[in-house]
Amino acid sequence: MRYLLQLAYKGTRYHGWQKQHNAISVQSVLEEKLSLIVGENIETLGCGRTDTGVHAKDFYAHFDSTKTLDLSRMVYKLNQLFPDDIVAINLKVVAPDFNARFDAISRTYEYWITQTPNPFLGELAWYQYGKLDIDQMNEAAQLLIGKKDFQSFSKVHTQVDNFICDLTFAHWDIQGEKLVFTITANRFLRNMVRAIVGTLMEVGKGKLSVQDVQDILESKNRCEAGQSVPAQGLFLTRIDYPNLPQLK
C-alpha cells in the first residue's frame, strides 16, 4: 500500500532533504523513524530536494508498506519520535502509482528578508541594511514570468536535461517587518530561487536595471546574474498535485 505523508521542517540543522553520506538529512531522520514505527525497512521519495539550511512549510513524501497503518496514530507516533524541528502534519493512502515528486504540477517558495535586526528571525531570514526599491524589483520579477530558459540562474554543474521552467508567479511584498519574495513554477533548478533573489536585490539597490535582468536571462550565463543569497531565508511553502485535495 502506498502512503503520502505531509510534513514541515526547519532546515537549519540539516544537510537538505536528501540522504547524504556522513551528514544528517531530513529524509534520513524520517526513514529511521518510519522504519522503527512500522517494523519494516521504509524508503521514501520526496516531492523535491531542499538544499542545506532551507526550510519547508509544506513538504510531501510517499512510501510503501505491506501493512495497513492507522493514519492518525502514525502521525502522532512520528511526532513523538521526531526532533522538534520536524513535524508530521497528515498521512493518507494514495494510488499505487502516485509519485510525490513527478506528480507535482507546481511548487511555491518564499524568501524572507528583514531590514531590522531581530534575534528571533536570525535563522529564518536574511538581514539586509539599506533602502530597496521594491517597485523596481517587482517590475524586474515580471520579466521572469512564462516558460523560459533559466540557465543564468542555475547552479553551473548540475545534471538536468534542460533549463526550461514555467514560472507563473513572482512578487515581492511587505509582511509586517519582513520583505517576502514569493515565486511559483512547475519546476526549479538547483539554486535557482536564491540566484533570482540575489539578482533582484541588486535591482533594488540600484546596481542593476530592469533591462539588465532581461539581458541576464537571455545570456544563459550564470556569471552574469547576482550572487546567491543565504539559505536560511528560503522556504518551500506549497506543493500542488492535480486531483489531490490538500491534506491540511
PDB file of C-alpha atoms in Angstrom:
ATOM      1  CA  MET A   1       0.000   0.000   0.000  1.00  0.00           C
ATOM      2  CA  ARG A   2       1.284   3.479  -0.857  1.00  0.00           C
ATOM      3  CA  TYR A   3       1.090   6.315   1.656  1.00  0.00           C
ATOM      4  CA  LEU A   4       1.620  10.060   1.299  1.00  0.00           C
ATOM      5  CA  LEU A   5       2.990  11.962   4.289  1.00  0.00           C
ATOM      6  CA  GLN A   6       2.744  15.727   4.649  1.00  0.00           C
ATOM      7  CA  LEU A   7       5.402  17.275   6.871  1.00  0.00           C
ATOM      8  CA  ALA A   8       7.172  20.519   7.687  1.00  0.00           C
ATOM      9  CA  TYR A   9      10.677  21.191   8.927  1.00  0.00           C
ATOM     10  CA  LYS A  10      13.143  23.855   9.911  1.00  0.00           C
ATOM     11  CA  GLY A  11      16.208  23.104   7.828  1.00  0.00           C
ATOM     12  CA  THR A  12      18.868  24.847   9.918  1.00  0.00           C
ATOM     13  CA  ARG A  13      20.449  21.669  11.315  1.00  0.00           C
ATOM     14  CA  TYR A  14      20.094  19.529   8.197  1.00  0.00           C
ATOM     15  CA  HIS A  15      22.064  18.990   5.019  1.00  0.00           C
ATOM     16  CA  GLY A  16      18.899  19.309   2.980  1.00  0.00           C
ATOM     17  CA  TRP A  17      16.132  16.807   2.399  1.00  0.00           C
ATOM     18  CA  GLN A  18      18.034  14.072   0.572  1.00  0.00           C
ATOM     19  CA  LYS A  19      20.084  11.412   2.328  1.00  0.00           C
ATOM     20  CA  GLN A  20      23.787  12.237   2.488  1.00  0.00           C
ATOM     21  CA  HIS A  21      26.900  10.268   3.354  1.00  0.00           C
ATOM     22  CA  ASN A  22      28.284  11.337   6.737  1.00  0.00           C
ATOM     23  CA  ALA A  23      25.683  14.114   7.140  1.00  0.00           C
ATOM     24  CA  ILE A  24      22.247  14.310   8.709  1.00  0.00           C
ATOM     25  CA  SER A  25      19.290  14.976   6.398  1.00  0.00           C
ATOM     26  CA  VAL A  26      15.542  15.224   6.869  1.00  0.00           C
ATOM     27  CA  GLN A  27      14.989  12.118   4.746  1.00  0.00           C
ATOM     28  CA  SER A  28      17.346  10.017   6.830  1.00  0.00           C
ATOM     29  CA  VAL A  29      15.593  11.042  10.050  1.00  0.00           C
ATOM     30  CA  LEU A  30      12.169  10.355   8.541  1.00  0.00           C
ATOM     31  CA  GLU A  31      13.089   6.919   7.231  1.00  0.00           C
ATOM     32  CA  GLU A  32      14.665   5.939  10.534  1.00  0.00           C
ATOM     33  CA  LYS A  33      11.520   6.855  12.492  1.00  0.00           C
ATOM     34  CA  LEU A  34       9.113   5.351   9.953  1.00  0.00           C
ATOM     35  CA  SER A  35      11.002   2.067   9.891  1.00  0.00           C
ATOM     36  CA  LEU A  36      11.008   1.917  13.671  1.00  0.00           C
ATOM     37  CA  ILE A  37       7.254   2.508  13.957  1.00  0.00           C
ATOM     38  CA  VAL A  38       6.138   0.321  11.039  1.00  0.00           C
ATOM     39  CA  GLY A  39       8.537  -2.507  11.836  1.00  0.00           C
ATOM     40  CA  GLU A  40       9.942  -2.859   8.335  1.00  0.00           C
ATOM     41  CA  ASN A  41      12.502  -1.057   6.215  1.00  0.00           C
ATOM     42  CA  ILE A  42      10.850   2.058   4.784  1.00  0.00           C
ATOM     43  CA  GLU A  43      12.249   4.111   1.925  1.00  0.00           C
ATOM     44  CA  THR A  44      10.718   7.453   0.950  1.00  0.00           C
ATOM     45  CA  LEU A  45      10.605   9.639  -2.141  1.00  0.00           C
ATOM     46  CA  GLY A  46      10.210  13.360  -1.531  1.00  0.00           C
ATOM     47  CA  CYS A  47       8.460  15.978  -3.629  1.00  0.00           C
ATOM     48  CA  GLY A  48      11.764  17.774  -4.182  1.00  0.00           C
ATOM     49  CA  ARG A  49      15.252  18.385  -2.840  1.00  0.00           C
ATOM     50  CA  THR A  50      15.717  21.289  -0.481  1.00  0.00           C
ATOM     51  CA  ASP A  51      19.343  22.318  -0.013  1.00  0.00           C
ATOM     52  CA  THR A  52      21.308  22.587   3.219  1.00  0.00           C
ATOM     53  CA  GLY A  53      19.685  25.045   5.606  1.00  0.00           C
ATOM     54  CA  VAL A  54      16.495  25.504   3.559  1.00  0.00           C
ATOM     55  CA  HIS A  55      13.135  25.141   5.334  1.00  0.00           C
ATOM     56  CA  ALA A  56       9.827  23.585   4.260  1.00  0.00           C
ATOM     57  CA  LYS A  57       6.367  24.556   5.445  1.00  0.00           C
ATOM     58  CA  ASP A  58       4.661  22.129   3.049  1.00  0.00           C
ATOM     59  CA  PHE A  59       6.573  19.015   2.019  1.00  0.00           C
ATOM     60  CA  TYR A  60       5.363  15.609   0.835  1.00  0.00           C
ATOM     61  CA  ALA A  61       6.957  12.185   0.684  1.00  0.00           C
ATOM     62  CA  HIS A  62       5.466   8.861  -0.342  1.00  0.00           C
ATOM     63  CA  PHE A  63       6.419   5.414   0.887  1.00  0.00           C
ATOM     64  CA  ASP A  64       5.197   1.833   0.540  1.00  0.00           C
ATOM     65  CA  SER A  65       4.348  -0.593   3.308  1.00  0.00           C
ATOM     66  CA  THR A  66       2.953  -4.120   3.378  1.00  0.00           C
ATOM     67  CA  LYS A  67       0.936  -3.145   6.444  1.00  0.00           C
ATOM     68  CA  THR A  68      -2.357  -1.335   6.844  1.00  0.00           C
ATOM     69  CA  LEU A  69      -1.449   1.647   9.003  1.00  0.00           C
ATOM     70  CA  ASP A  70      -3.604   3.618  11.409  1.00  0.00           C
ATOM     71  CA  LEU A  71      -3.144   7.026   9.769  1.00  0.00           C
ATOM     72  CA  SER A  72      -3.808   9.375  12.686  1.00  0.00           C
ATOM     73  CA  ARG A  73      -1.919   7.117  15.073  1.00  0.00           C
ATOM     74  CA  MET A  74       1.089   7.130  12.727  1.00  0.00           C
ATOM     75  CA  VAL A  75       1.165  10.929  12.686  1.00  0.00           C
ATOM     76  CA  TYR A  76       1.027  11.005  16.484  1.00  0.00           C
ATOM     77  CA  LYS A  77       3.824   8.436  16.838  1.00  0.00           C
ATOM     78  CA  LEU A  78       6.068  10.199  14.336  1.00  0.00           C
ATOM     79  CA  ASN A  79       5.745  13.476  16.197  1.00  0.00           C
ATOM     80  CA  GLN A  80       6.605  11.712  19.439  1.00  0.00           C
ATOM     81  CA  LEU A  81       9.859  10.486  17.893  1.00  0.00           C
ATOM     82  CA  PHE A  82      10.802  13.429  15.676  1.00  0.00           C
ATOM     83  CA  PRO A  83      13.176  16.148  16.897  1.00  0.00           C
ATOM     84  CA  ASP A  84      11.376  19.433  17.489  1.00  0.00           C
ATOM     85  CA  ASP A  85      12.377  20.868  14.089  1.00  0.00           C
ATOM     86  CA  ILE A  86      10.447  18.247  12.067  1.00  0.00           C
ATOM     87  CA  VAL A  87       6.668  17.842  12.251  1.00  0.00           C
ATOM     88  CA  ALA A  88       4.325  15.299  10.643  1.00  0.00           C
ATOM     89  CA  ILE A  89       1.107  17.046   9.570  1.00  0.00           C
ATOM     90  CA  ASN A  90      -1.011  14.383   7.914  1.00  0.00           C
ATOM     91  CA  LEU A  91      -0.944  10.964   6.286  1.00  0.00           C
ATOM     92  CA  LYS A  92      -3.214   9.431   3.681  1.00  0.00           C
ATOM     93  CA  VAL A  93      -3.432   6.433   1.362  1.00  0.00           C
ATOM     94  CA  VAL A  94      -2.820   7.205  -2.316  1.00  0.00           C
ATOM     95  CA  ALA A  95      -2.919   5.264  -5.574  1.00  0.00           C
ATOM     96  CA  PRO A  96      -0.147   2.652  -6.011  1.00  0.00           C
ATOM     97  CA  ASP A  97       1.343   4.600  -8.908  1.00  0.00           C
ATOM     98  CA  PHE A  98       1.270   8.012  -7.183  1.00  0.00           C
ATOM     99  CA  ASN A  99       4.657   9.750  -7.187  1.00  0.00           C
ATOM    100  CA  ALA A 100       5.316  12.583  -4.725  1.00  0.00           C
ATOM    101  CA  ARG A 101       7.960  14.108  -6.976  1.00  0.00           C
ATOM    102  CA  PHE A 102       6.766  13.631 -10.534  1.00  0.00           C
ATOM    103  CA  ASP A 103       3.032  14.105  -9.954  1.00  0.00           C
ATOM    104  CA  ALA A 104       3.527  17.607  -8.534  1.00  0.00           C
ATOM    105  CA  ILE A 105       2.390  20.262 -11.014  1.00  0.00           C
ATOM    106  CA  SER A 106       3.733  23.337  -9.220  1.00  0.00           C
ATOM    107  CA  ARG A 107       5.947  24.391  -6.349  1.00  0.00           C
ATOM    108  CA  THR A 108       5.982  27.654  -4.433  1.00  0.00           C
ATOM    109  CA  TYR A 109       8.873  29.147  -2.493  1.00  0.00           C
ATOM    110  CA  GLU A 110       9.189  32.193  -0.277  1.00  0.00           C
ATOM    111  CA  TYR A 111      12.338  34.121   0.575  1.00  0.00           C
ATOM    112  CA  TRP A 112      12.328  36.222   3.751  1.00  0.00           C
ATOM    113  CA  ILE A 113      14.381  39.370   4.225  1.00  0.00           C
ATOM    114  CA  THR A 114      14.412  41.559   7.319  1.00  0.00           C
ATOM    115  CA  GLN A 115      15.798  45.081   7.360  1.00  0.00           C
ATOM    116  CA  THR A 116      15.772  45.491  11.119  1.00  0.00           C
ATOM    117  CA  PRO A 117      17.871  43.261  13.394  1.00  0.00           C
ATOM    118  CA  ASN A 118      15.664  40.626  15.028  1.00  0.00           C
ATOM    119  CA  PRO A 119      17.059  37.886  17.302  1.00  0.00           C
ATOM    120  CA  PHE A 120      14.033  35.666  16.567  1.00  0.00           C
ATOM    121  CA  LEU A 121      14.453  35.718  12.790  1.00  0.00           C
ATOM    122  CA  GLY A 122      18.200  35.103  12.597  1.00  0.00           C
ATOM    123  CA  GLU A 123      17.801  31.527  11.370  1.00  0.00           C
ATOM    124  CA  LEU A 124      14.737  32.233   9.237  1.00  0.00           C
ATOM    125  CA  ALA A 125      15.506  35.448   7.344  1.00  0.00           C
ATOM    126  CA  TRP A 126      18.399  37.287   5.736  1.00  0.00           C
ATOM    127  CA  TYR A 127      19.176  40.656   7.281  1.00  0.00           C
ATOM    128  CA  GLN A 128      19.876  43.439   4.783  1.00  0.00           C
ATOM    129  CA  TYR A 129      20.543  47.055   5.657  1.00  0.00           C
ATOM    130  CA  GLY A 130      19.632  49.932   3.355  1.00  0.00           C
ATOM    131  CA  LYS A 131      16.760  51.147   1.217  1.00  0.00           C
ATOM    132  CA  LEU A 132      15.401  48.913  -1.516  1.00  0.00           C
ATOM    133  CA  ASP A 133      13.252  49.956  -4.487  1.00  0.00           C
ATOM    134  CA  ILE A 134      10.558  47.291  -4.247  1.00  0.00           C
ATOM    135  CA  ASP A 135       8.656  48.649  -7.262  1.00  0.00           C
ATOM    136  CA  GLN A 136      11.704  48.158  -9.479  1.00  0.00           C
ATOM    137  CA  MET A 137      12.290  44.706  -8.004  1.00  0.00           C
ATOM    138  CA  ASN A 138       8.711  43.732  -8.860  1.00  0.00           C
ATOM    139  CA  GLU A 139       8.985  45.162 -12.367  1.00  0.00           C
ATOM    140  CA  ALA A 140      12.109  43.063 -12.946  1.00  0.00           C
ATOM    141  CA  ALA A 141      10.442  39.991 -11.420  1.00  0.00           C
ATOM    142  CA  GLN A 142       7.648  40.185 -14.010  1.00  0.00           C
ATOM    143  CA  LEU A 143      10.218  39.649 -16.769  1.00  0.00           C
ATOM    144  CA  LEU A 144      10.727  36.133 -15.414  1.00  0.00           C
ATOM    145  CA  ILE A 145       7.107  35.070 -15.831  1.00  0.00           C
ATOM    146  CA  GLY A 146       6.483  32.465 -18.528  1.00  0.00           C
ATOM    147  CA  LYS A 147       8.068  29.348 -19.964  1.00  0.00           C
ATOM    148  CA  LYS A 148      11.712  30.352 -20.286  1.00  0.00           C
ATOM    149  CA  ASP A 149      15.315  29.163 -20.113  1.00  0.00           C
ATOM    150  CA  PHE A 150      16.672  29.882 -16.621  1.00  0.00           C
ATOM    151  CA  GLN A 151      20.234  28.674 -17.132  1.00  0.00           C
ATOM    152  CA  SER A 152      21.514  32.073 -15.954  1.00  0.00           C
ATOM    153  CA  PHE A 153      20.032  31.338 -12.530  1.00  0.00           C
ATOM    154  CA  SER A 154      21.039  27.685 -12.231  1.00  0.00           C
ATOM    155  CA  LYS A 155      23.985  26.141 -10.451  1.00  0.00           C
ATOM    156  CA  VAL A 156      26.659  25.597 -13.099  1.00  0.00           C
ATOM    157  CA  HIS A 157      27.421  21.915 -12.566  1.00  0.00           C
ATOM    158  CA  THR A 158      24.017  20.242 -12.397  1.00  0.00           C
ATOM    159  CA  GLN A 159      22.637  17.193 -14.170  1.00  0.00           C
ATOM    160  CA  VAL A 160      19.474  18.278 -15.958  1.00  0.00           C
ATOM    161  CA  ASP A 161      18.178  17.663 -19.483  1.00  0.00           C
ATOM    162  CA  ASN A 162      17.179  21.284 -19.936  1.00  0.00           C
ATOM    163  CA  PHE A 163      16.856  24.612 -18.106  1.00  0.00           C
ATOM    164  CA  ILE A 164      13.272  25.371 -19.130  1.00  0.00           C
ATOM    165  CA  CYS A 165      10.880  26.271 -16.301  1.00  0.00           C
ATOM    166  CA  ASP A 166       7.338  27.609 -16.489  1.00  0.00           C
ATOM    167  CA  LEU A 167       7.162  30.470 -13.992  1.00  0.00           C
ATOM    168  CA  THR A 168       3.623  31.550 -13.111  1.00  0.00           C
ATOM    169  CA  PHE A 169       4.152  33.982 -10.216  1.00  0.00           C
ATOM    170  CA  ALA A 170       6.966  36.162  -8.858  1.00  0.00           C
ATOM    171  CA  HIS A 171       6.306  39.063  -6.497  1.00  0.00           C
ATOM    172  CA  TRP A 172       7.752  40.992  -3.559  1.00  0.00           C
ATOM    173  CA  ASP A 173       5.536  42.281  -0.751  1.00  0.00           C
ATOM    174  CA  ILE A 174       5.897  43.593   2.772  1.00  0.00           C
ATOM    175  CA  GLN A 175       4.541  41.352   5.540  1.00  0.00           C
ATOM    176  CA  GLY A 176       4.983  43.077   8.865  1.00  0.00           C
ATOM    177  CA  GLU A 177       8.691  43.568   9.396  1.00  0.00           C
ATOM    178  CA  LYS A 178       9.593  41.103   6.640  1.00  0.00           C
ATOM    179  CA  LEU A 179      10.087  41.647   2.939  1.00  0.00           C
ATOM    180  CA  VAL A 180       8.858  38.440   1.292  1.00  0.00           C
ATOM    181  CA  PHE A 181       9.505  37.206  -2.242  1.00  0.00           C
ATOM    182  CA  THR A 182       7.037  34.565  -3.465  1.00  0.00           C
ATOM    183  CA  ILE A 183       7.705  32.535  -6.594  1.00  0.00           C
ATOM    184  CA  THR A 184       5.785  29.664  -8.237  1.00  0.00           C
ATOM    185  CA  ALA A 185       6.795  27.386 -11.108  1.00  0.00           C
ATOM    186  CA  ASN A 186       6.294  23.879 -12.398  1.00  0.00           C
ATOM    187  CA  ARG A 187       9.924  23.087 -11.510  1.00  0.00           C
ATOM    188  CA  PHE A 188      13.012  24.805 -10.143  1.00  0.00           C
ATOM    189  CA  LEU A 189      16.679  24.338 -10.983  1.00  0.00           C
ATOM    190  CA  ARG A 190      19.329  23.958  -8.309  1.00  0.00           C
ATOM    191  CA  ASN A 191      19.994  27.259  -6.544  1.00  0.00           C
ATOM    192  CA  MET A 192      17.536  29.000  -8.885  1.00  0.00           C
ATOM    193  CA  VAL A 193      15.418  30.857  -6.327  1.00  0.00           C
ATOM    194  CA  ARG A 194      18.412  32.083  -4.350  1.00  0.00           C
ATOM    195  CA  ALA A 195      20.115  33.313  -7.537  1.00  0.00           C
ATOM    196  CA  ILE A 196      16.968  35.116  -8.673  1.00  0.00           C
ATOM    197  CA  VAL A 197      16.568  36.781  -5.267  1.00  0.00           C
ATOM    198  CA  GLY A 198      20.210  37.862  -5.297  1.00  0.00           C
ATOM    199  CA  THR A 199      19.794  39.388  -8.748  1.00  0.00           C
ATOM    200  CA  LEU A 200      16.564  41.206  -7.863  1.00  0.00           C
ATOM    201  CA  MET A 201      18.211  42.573  -4.732  1.00  0.00           C
ATOM    202  CA  GLU A 202      20.817  44.196  -6.978  1.00  0.00           C
ATOM    203  CA  VAL A 203      17.958  45.872  -8.826  1.00  0.00           C
ATOM    204  CA  GLY A 204      16.515  47.087  -5.530  1.00  0.00           C
ATOM    205  CA  LYS A 205      19.871  48.616  -4.590  1.00  0.00           C
ATOM    206  CA  GLY A 206      20.176  50.372  -7.951  1.00  0.00           C
ATOM    207  CA  LYS A 207      23.157  48.292  -9.059  1.00  0.00           C
ATOM    208  CA  LEU A 208      21.209  46.626 -11.885  1.00  0.00           C
ATOM    209  CA  SER A 209      18.392  47.963 -14.060  1.00  0.00           C
ATOM    210  CA  VAL A 210      15.216  46.165 -15.071  1.00  0.00           C
ATOM    211  CA  GLN A 211      16.651  45.827 -18.588  1.00  0.00           C
ATOM    212  CA  ASP A 212      19.794  44.260 -17.111  1.00  0.00           C
ATOM    213  CA  VAL A 213      17.646  41.425 -15.728  1.00  0.00           C
ATOM    214  CA  GLN A 214      16.230  40.780 -19.197  1.00  0.00           C
ATOM    215  CA  ASP A 215      19.761  40.737 -20.616  1.00  0.00           C
ATOM    216  CA  ILE A 216      20.921  38.346 -17.867  1.00  0.00           C
ATOM    217  CA  LEU A 217      18.030  35.973 -18.599  1.00  0.00           C
ATOM    218  CA  GLU A 218      18.832  35.939 -22.308  1.00  0.00           C
ATOM    219  CA  SER A 219      22.576  35.491 -21.741  1.00  0.00           C
ATOM    220  CA  LYS A 220      22.156  31.957 -20.303  1.00  0.00           C
ATOM    221  CA  ASN A 221      25.312  32.701 -18.318  1.00  0.00           C
ATOM    222  CA  ARG A 222      25.316  32.198 -14.556  1.00  0.00           C
ATOM    223  CA  CYS A 223      28.229  34.602 -14.176  1.00  0.00           C
ATOM    224  CA  GLU A 224      26.025  37.473 -15.375  1.00  0.00           C
ATOM    225  CA  ALA A 225      23.440  37.057 -12.590  1.00  0.00           C
ATOM    226  CA  GLY A 226      23.741  38.194  -8.993  1.00  0.00           C
ATOM    227  CA  GLN A 227      25.155  36.179  -6.137  1.00  0.00           C
ATOM    228  CA  SER A 228      23.062  33.522  -4.435  1.00  0.00           C
ATOM    229  CA  VAL A 229      21.523  34.705  -1.180  1.00  0.00           C
ATOM    230  CA  PRO A 230      21.967  32.667   2.036  1.00  0.00           C
ATOM    231  CA  ALA A 231      19.870  29.540   2.553  1.00  0.00           C
ATOM    232  CA  GLN A 232      18.275  30.480   5.873  1.00  0.00           C
ATOM    233  CA  GLY A 233      15.686  32.797   4.319  1.00  0.00           C
ATOM    234  CA  LEU A 234      14.308  30.228   1.853  1.00  0.00           C
ATOM    235  CA  PHE A 235      11.110  28.249   2.463  1.00  0.00           C
ATOM    236  CA  LEU A 236       9.291  25.689   0.339  1.00  0.00           C
ATOM    237  CA  THR A 237       5.707  26.742   1.098  1.00  0.00           C
ATOM    238  CA  ARG A 238       3.358  24.865  -1.224  1.00  0.00           C
ATOM    239  CA  ILE A 239       3.216  21.787  -3.444  1.00  0.00           C
ATOM    240  CA  ASP A 240       0.249  21.299  -5.764  1.00  0.00           C
ATOM    241  CA  TYR A 241      -0.991  17.981  -7.112  1.00  0.00           C
ATOM    242  CA  PRO A 242      -3.809  17.511  -9.648  1.00  0.00           C
ATOM    243  CA  ASN A 243      -6.961  15.903  -8.250  1.00  0.00           C
ATOM    244  CA  LEU A 244      -5.453  15.527  -4.794  1.00  0.00           C
ATOM    245  CA  PRO A 245      -7.073  17.601  -2.044  1.00  0.00           C
ATOM    246  CA  GLN A 246      -4.644  19.252   0.349  1.00  0.00           C
ATOM    247  CA  LEU A 247      -4.094  17.135   3.429  1.00  0.00           C
ATOM    248  CA  LYS A 248      -4.246  20.058   5.832  1.00  0.00           C
TER     249      LYS A 248
END
